[in-house]
Coordinates of N, CA and C in Angstrom, one line a residue:
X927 N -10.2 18.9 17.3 CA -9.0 18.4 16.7 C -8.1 19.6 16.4
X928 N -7.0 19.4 17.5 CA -6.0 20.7 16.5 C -5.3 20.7 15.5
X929 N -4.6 21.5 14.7 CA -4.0 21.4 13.4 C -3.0 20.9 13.5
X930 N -2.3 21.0 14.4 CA -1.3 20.2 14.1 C -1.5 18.4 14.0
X931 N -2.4 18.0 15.1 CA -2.8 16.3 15.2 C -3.5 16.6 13.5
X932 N -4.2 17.1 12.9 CA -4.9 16.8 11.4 C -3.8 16.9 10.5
X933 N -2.3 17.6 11.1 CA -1.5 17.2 9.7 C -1.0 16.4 9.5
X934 N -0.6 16.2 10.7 CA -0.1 14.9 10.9 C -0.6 13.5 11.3
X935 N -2.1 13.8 11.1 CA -2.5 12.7 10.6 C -2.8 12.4 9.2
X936 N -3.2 13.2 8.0 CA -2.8 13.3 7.1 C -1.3 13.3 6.3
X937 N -0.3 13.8 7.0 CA 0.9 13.6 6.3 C 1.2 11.9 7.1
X938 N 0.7 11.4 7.8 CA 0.7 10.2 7.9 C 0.0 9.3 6.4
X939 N -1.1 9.6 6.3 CA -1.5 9.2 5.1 C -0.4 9.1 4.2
X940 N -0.1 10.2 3.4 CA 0.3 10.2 2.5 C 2.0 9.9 2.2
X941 N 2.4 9.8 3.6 CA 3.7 9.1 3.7 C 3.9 7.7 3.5
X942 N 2.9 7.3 3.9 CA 2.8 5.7 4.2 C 2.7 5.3 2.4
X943 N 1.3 6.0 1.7 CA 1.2 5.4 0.2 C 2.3 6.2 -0.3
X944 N 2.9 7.2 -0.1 CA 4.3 7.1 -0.9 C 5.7 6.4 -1.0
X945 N 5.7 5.6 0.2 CA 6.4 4.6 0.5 C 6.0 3.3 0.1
X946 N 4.3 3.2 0.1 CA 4.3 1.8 -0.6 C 4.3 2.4 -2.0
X947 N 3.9 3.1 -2.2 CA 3.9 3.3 -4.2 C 5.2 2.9 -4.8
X948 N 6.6 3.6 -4.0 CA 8.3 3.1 -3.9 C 8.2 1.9 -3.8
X949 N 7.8 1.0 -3.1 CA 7.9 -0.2 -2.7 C 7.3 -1.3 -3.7
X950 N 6.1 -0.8 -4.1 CA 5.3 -1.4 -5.1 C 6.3 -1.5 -6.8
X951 N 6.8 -0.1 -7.3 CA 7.1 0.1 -8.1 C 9.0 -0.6 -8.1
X952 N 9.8 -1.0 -7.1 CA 10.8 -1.8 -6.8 C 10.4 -3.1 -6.8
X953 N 9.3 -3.7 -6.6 CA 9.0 -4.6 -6.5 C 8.3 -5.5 -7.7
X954 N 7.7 -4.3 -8.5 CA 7.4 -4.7 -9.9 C 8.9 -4.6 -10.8
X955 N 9.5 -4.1 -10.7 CA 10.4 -4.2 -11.5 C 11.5 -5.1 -11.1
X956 N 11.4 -5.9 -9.9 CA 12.3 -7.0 -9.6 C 11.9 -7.9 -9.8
X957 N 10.5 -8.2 -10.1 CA 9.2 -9.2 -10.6 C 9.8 -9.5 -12.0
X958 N 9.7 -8.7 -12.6 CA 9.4 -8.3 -14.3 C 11.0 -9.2 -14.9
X959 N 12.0 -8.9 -13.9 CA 13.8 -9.9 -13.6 C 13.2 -10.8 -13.8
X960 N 12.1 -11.2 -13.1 CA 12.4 -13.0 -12.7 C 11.7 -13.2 -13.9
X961 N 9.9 -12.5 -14.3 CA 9.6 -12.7 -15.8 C 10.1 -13.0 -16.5
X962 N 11.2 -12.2 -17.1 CA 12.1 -12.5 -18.2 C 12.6 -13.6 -18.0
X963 N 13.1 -14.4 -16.8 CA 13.7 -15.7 -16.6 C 12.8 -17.3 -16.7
X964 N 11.8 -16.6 -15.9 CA 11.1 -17.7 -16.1 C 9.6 -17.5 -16.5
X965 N 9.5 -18.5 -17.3 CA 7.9 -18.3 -18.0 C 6.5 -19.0 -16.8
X966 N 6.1 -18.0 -15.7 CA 4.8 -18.1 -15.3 C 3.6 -17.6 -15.5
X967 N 2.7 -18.8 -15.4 CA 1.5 -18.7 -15.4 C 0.6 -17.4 -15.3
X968 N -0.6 -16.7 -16.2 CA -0.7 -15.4 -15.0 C -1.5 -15.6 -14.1
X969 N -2.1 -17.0 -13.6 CA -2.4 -16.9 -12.0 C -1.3 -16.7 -11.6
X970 N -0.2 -17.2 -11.3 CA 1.0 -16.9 -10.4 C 1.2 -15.4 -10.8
X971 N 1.0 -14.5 -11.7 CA 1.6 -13.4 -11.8 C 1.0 -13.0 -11.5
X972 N -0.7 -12.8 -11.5 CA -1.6 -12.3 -10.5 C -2.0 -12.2 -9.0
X973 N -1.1 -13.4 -8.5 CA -1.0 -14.0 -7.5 C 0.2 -13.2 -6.5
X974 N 1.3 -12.9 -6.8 CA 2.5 -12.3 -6.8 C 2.5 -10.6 -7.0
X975 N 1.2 -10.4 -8.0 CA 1.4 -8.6 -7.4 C 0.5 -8.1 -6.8
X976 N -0.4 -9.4 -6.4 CA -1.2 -9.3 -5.2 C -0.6 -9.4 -3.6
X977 N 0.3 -10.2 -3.8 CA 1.5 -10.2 -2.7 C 2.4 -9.1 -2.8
X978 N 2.6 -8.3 -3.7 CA 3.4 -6.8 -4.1 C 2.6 -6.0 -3.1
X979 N 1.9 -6.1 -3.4 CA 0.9 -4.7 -3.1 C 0.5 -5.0 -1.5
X980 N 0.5 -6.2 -1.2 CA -0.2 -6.9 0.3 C 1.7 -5.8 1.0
X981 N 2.4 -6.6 0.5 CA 4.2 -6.0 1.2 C 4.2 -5.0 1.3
X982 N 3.7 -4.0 0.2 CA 4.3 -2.7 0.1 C 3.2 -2.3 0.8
X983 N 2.1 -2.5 1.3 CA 1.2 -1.4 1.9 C 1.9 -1.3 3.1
X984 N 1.9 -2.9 3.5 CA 2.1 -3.2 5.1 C 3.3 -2.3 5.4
X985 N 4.7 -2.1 4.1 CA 5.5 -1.2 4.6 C 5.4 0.5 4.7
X986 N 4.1 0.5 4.2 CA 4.0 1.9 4.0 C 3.8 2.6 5.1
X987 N 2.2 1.6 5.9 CA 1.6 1.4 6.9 C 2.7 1.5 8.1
X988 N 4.2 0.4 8.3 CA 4.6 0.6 9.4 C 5.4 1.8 8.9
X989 N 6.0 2.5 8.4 CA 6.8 3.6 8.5 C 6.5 4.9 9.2
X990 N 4.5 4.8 8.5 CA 4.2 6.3 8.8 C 3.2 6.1 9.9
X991 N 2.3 5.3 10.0 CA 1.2 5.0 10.7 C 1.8 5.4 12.3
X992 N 1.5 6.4 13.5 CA 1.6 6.4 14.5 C 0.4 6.6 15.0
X993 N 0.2 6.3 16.8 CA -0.5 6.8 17.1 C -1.9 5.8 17.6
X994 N -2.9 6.6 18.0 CA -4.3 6.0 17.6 C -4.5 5.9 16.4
X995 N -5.9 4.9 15.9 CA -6.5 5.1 14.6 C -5.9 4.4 13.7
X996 N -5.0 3.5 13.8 CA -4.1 2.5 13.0 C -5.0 2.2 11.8
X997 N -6.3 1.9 12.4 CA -7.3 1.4 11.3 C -7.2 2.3 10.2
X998 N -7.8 2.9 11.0 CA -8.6 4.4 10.1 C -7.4 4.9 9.2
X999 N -6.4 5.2 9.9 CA -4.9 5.6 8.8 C -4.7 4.6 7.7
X1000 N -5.0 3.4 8.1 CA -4.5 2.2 7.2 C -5.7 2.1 5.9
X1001 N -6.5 2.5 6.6 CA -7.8 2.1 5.6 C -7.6 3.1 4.5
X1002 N -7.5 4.4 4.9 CA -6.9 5.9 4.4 C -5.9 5.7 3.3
X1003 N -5.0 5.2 3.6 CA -3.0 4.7 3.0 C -3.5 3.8 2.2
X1004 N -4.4 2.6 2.1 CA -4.5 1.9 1.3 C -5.3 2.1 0.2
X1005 N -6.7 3.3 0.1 CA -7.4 3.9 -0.6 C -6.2 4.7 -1.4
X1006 N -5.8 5.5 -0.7 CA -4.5 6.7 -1.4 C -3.5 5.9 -2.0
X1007 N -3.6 4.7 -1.7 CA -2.0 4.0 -2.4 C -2.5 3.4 -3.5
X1008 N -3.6 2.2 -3.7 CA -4.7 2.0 -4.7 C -4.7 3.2 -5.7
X1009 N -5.0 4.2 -5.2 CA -5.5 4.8 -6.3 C -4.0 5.7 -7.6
X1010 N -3.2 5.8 -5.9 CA -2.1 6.7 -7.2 C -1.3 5.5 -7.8
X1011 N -0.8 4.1 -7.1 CA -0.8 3.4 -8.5 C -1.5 3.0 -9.4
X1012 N -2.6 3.2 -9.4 CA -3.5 3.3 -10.8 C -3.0 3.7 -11.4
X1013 N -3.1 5.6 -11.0 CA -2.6 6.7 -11.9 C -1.3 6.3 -12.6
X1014 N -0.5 5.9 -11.8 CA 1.2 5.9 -11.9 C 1.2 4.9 -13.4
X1015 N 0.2 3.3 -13.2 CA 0.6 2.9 -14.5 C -0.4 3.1 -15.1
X1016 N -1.1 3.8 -15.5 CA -2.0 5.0 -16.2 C -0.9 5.5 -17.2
X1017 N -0.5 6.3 -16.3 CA 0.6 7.1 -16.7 C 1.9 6.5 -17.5
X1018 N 2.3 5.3 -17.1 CA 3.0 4.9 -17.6 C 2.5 3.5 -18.8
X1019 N 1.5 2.7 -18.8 CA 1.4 2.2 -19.9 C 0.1 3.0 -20.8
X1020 N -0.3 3.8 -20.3 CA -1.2 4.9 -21.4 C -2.9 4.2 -21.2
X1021 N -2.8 3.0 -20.6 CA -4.1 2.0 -20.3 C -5.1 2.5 -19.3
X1022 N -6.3 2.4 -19.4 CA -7.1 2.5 -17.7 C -7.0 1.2 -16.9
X1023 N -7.8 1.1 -16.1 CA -7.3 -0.3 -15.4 C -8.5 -0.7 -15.7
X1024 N -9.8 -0.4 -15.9 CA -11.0 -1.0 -15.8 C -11.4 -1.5 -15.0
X1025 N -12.9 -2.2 -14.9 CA -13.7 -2.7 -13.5 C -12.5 -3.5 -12.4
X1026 N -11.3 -3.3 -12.9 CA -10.3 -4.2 -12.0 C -10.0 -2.8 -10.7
X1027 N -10.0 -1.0 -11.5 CA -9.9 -0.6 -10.0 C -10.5 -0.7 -8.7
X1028 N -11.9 -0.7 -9.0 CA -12.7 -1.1 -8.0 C -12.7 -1.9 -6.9
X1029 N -12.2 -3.0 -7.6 CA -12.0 -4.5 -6.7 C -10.6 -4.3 -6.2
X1030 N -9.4 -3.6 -6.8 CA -8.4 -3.2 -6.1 C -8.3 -2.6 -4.9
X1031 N -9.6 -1.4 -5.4 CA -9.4 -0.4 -4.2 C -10.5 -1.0 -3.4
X1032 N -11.2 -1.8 -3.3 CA -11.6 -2.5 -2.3 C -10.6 -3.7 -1.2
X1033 N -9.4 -4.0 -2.4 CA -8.8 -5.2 -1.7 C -7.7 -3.9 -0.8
X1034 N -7.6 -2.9 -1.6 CA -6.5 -2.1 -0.5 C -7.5 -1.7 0.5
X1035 N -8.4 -1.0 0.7 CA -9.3 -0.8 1.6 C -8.8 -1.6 3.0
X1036 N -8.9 -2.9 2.6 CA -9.4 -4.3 3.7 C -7.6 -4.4 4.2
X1037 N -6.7 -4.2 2.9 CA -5.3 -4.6 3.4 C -4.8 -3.9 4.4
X1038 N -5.4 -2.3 3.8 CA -4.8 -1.2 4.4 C -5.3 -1.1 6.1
X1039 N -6.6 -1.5 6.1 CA -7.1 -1.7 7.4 C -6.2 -2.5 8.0
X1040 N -6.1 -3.7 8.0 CA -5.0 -4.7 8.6 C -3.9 -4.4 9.0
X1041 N -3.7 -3.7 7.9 CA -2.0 -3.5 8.0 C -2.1 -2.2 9.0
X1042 N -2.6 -1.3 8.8 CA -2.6 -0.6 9.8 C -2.6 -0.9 10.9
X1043 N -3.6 -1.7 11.7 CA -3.8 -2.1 13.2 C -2.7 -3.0 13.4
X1044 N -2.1 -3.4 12.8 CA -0.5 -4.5 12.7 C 0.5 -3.5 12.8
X1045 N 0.4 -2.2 12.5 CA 1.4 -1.4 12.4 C 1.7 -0.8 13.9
X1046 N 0.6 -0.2 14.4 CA 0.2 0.3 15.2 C 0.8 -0.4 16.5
X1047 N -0.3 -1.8 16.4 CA 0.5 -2.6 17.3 C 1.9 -3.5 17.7
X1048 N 2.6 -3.3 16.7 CA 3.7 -3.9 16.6 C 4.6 -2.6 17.1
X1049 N 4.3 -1.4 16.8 CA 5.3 -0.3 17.3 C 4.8 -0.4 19.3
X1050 N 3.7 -0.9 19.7 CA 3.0 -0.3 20.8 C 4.0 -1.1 21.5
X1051 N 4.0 -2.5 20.9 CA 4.7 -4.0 21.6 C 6.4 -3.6 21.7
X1052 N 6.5 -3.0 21.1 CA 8.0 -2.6 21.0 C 8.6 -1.6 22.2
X1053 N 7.4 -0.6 22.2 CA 7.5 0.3 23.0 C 7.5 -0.2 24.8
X1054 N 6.7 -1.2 24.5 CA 6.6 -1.7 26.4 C 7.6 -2.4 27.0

């Protein structure tokens, strides 16, 4: 592998969860609008930043993801995106997340996979 394909398979990574972490964090705060307006359930609110986080990967995924390895990038992007919004509302409500990271970063794991090989091929289909 030469250095340049490893940076840019890495600055792929980290492009993609920087874009969904943006994405995530617009999306929570357009959420939090409708909160204040209307009083839901927190299955529905659970439900909804489960669909945050499904959106924003997928967008993270098509921005940066080229190439071979859609998987493997996506699987990558969604471990790296899982984990720094942890940090992010770590950082911002002062809380850990608890046994809930785990099961997060397993559900980004699986999204990230997905979304990746969706990315990949949706650019390939475009291209022909």
């Amino acid at each position: 592998m030469n250095v340049k394909t490893g940076g840019s398979f890495v600055l792929q990574i980290i492009k993609g969860a920087a874009v969904a972490l943006v994405c995530t964090l617009v999306g929570i705060l357009l959420f939090a609008l409708v909160l204040k307006m209307a009083a839901l359930s927190t299955t529905a609110v659970k439900a909804v930043n489960q669909f945050i986080k499904v959106i924003s990967l997928f967008l993270g995924c098509f921005t940066s993801v080229r190439g071979k390895g859609g998987w493997l990038k996506g699987l990558l992007t969604g471990i790296l995106y899982i984990s720094l919004t942890h940090l992010a509302f770590l950082i911002m409500c002062g809380s850990g997340a608890g046994g809930s990271f785990w099961a997060d970063l397993v559900f980004g794991a699986a999204a990230g996979t997905i979304c990746g090989i969706l990315a990949v091929n949706a650019k390939s289909a475009r291209t022909e």
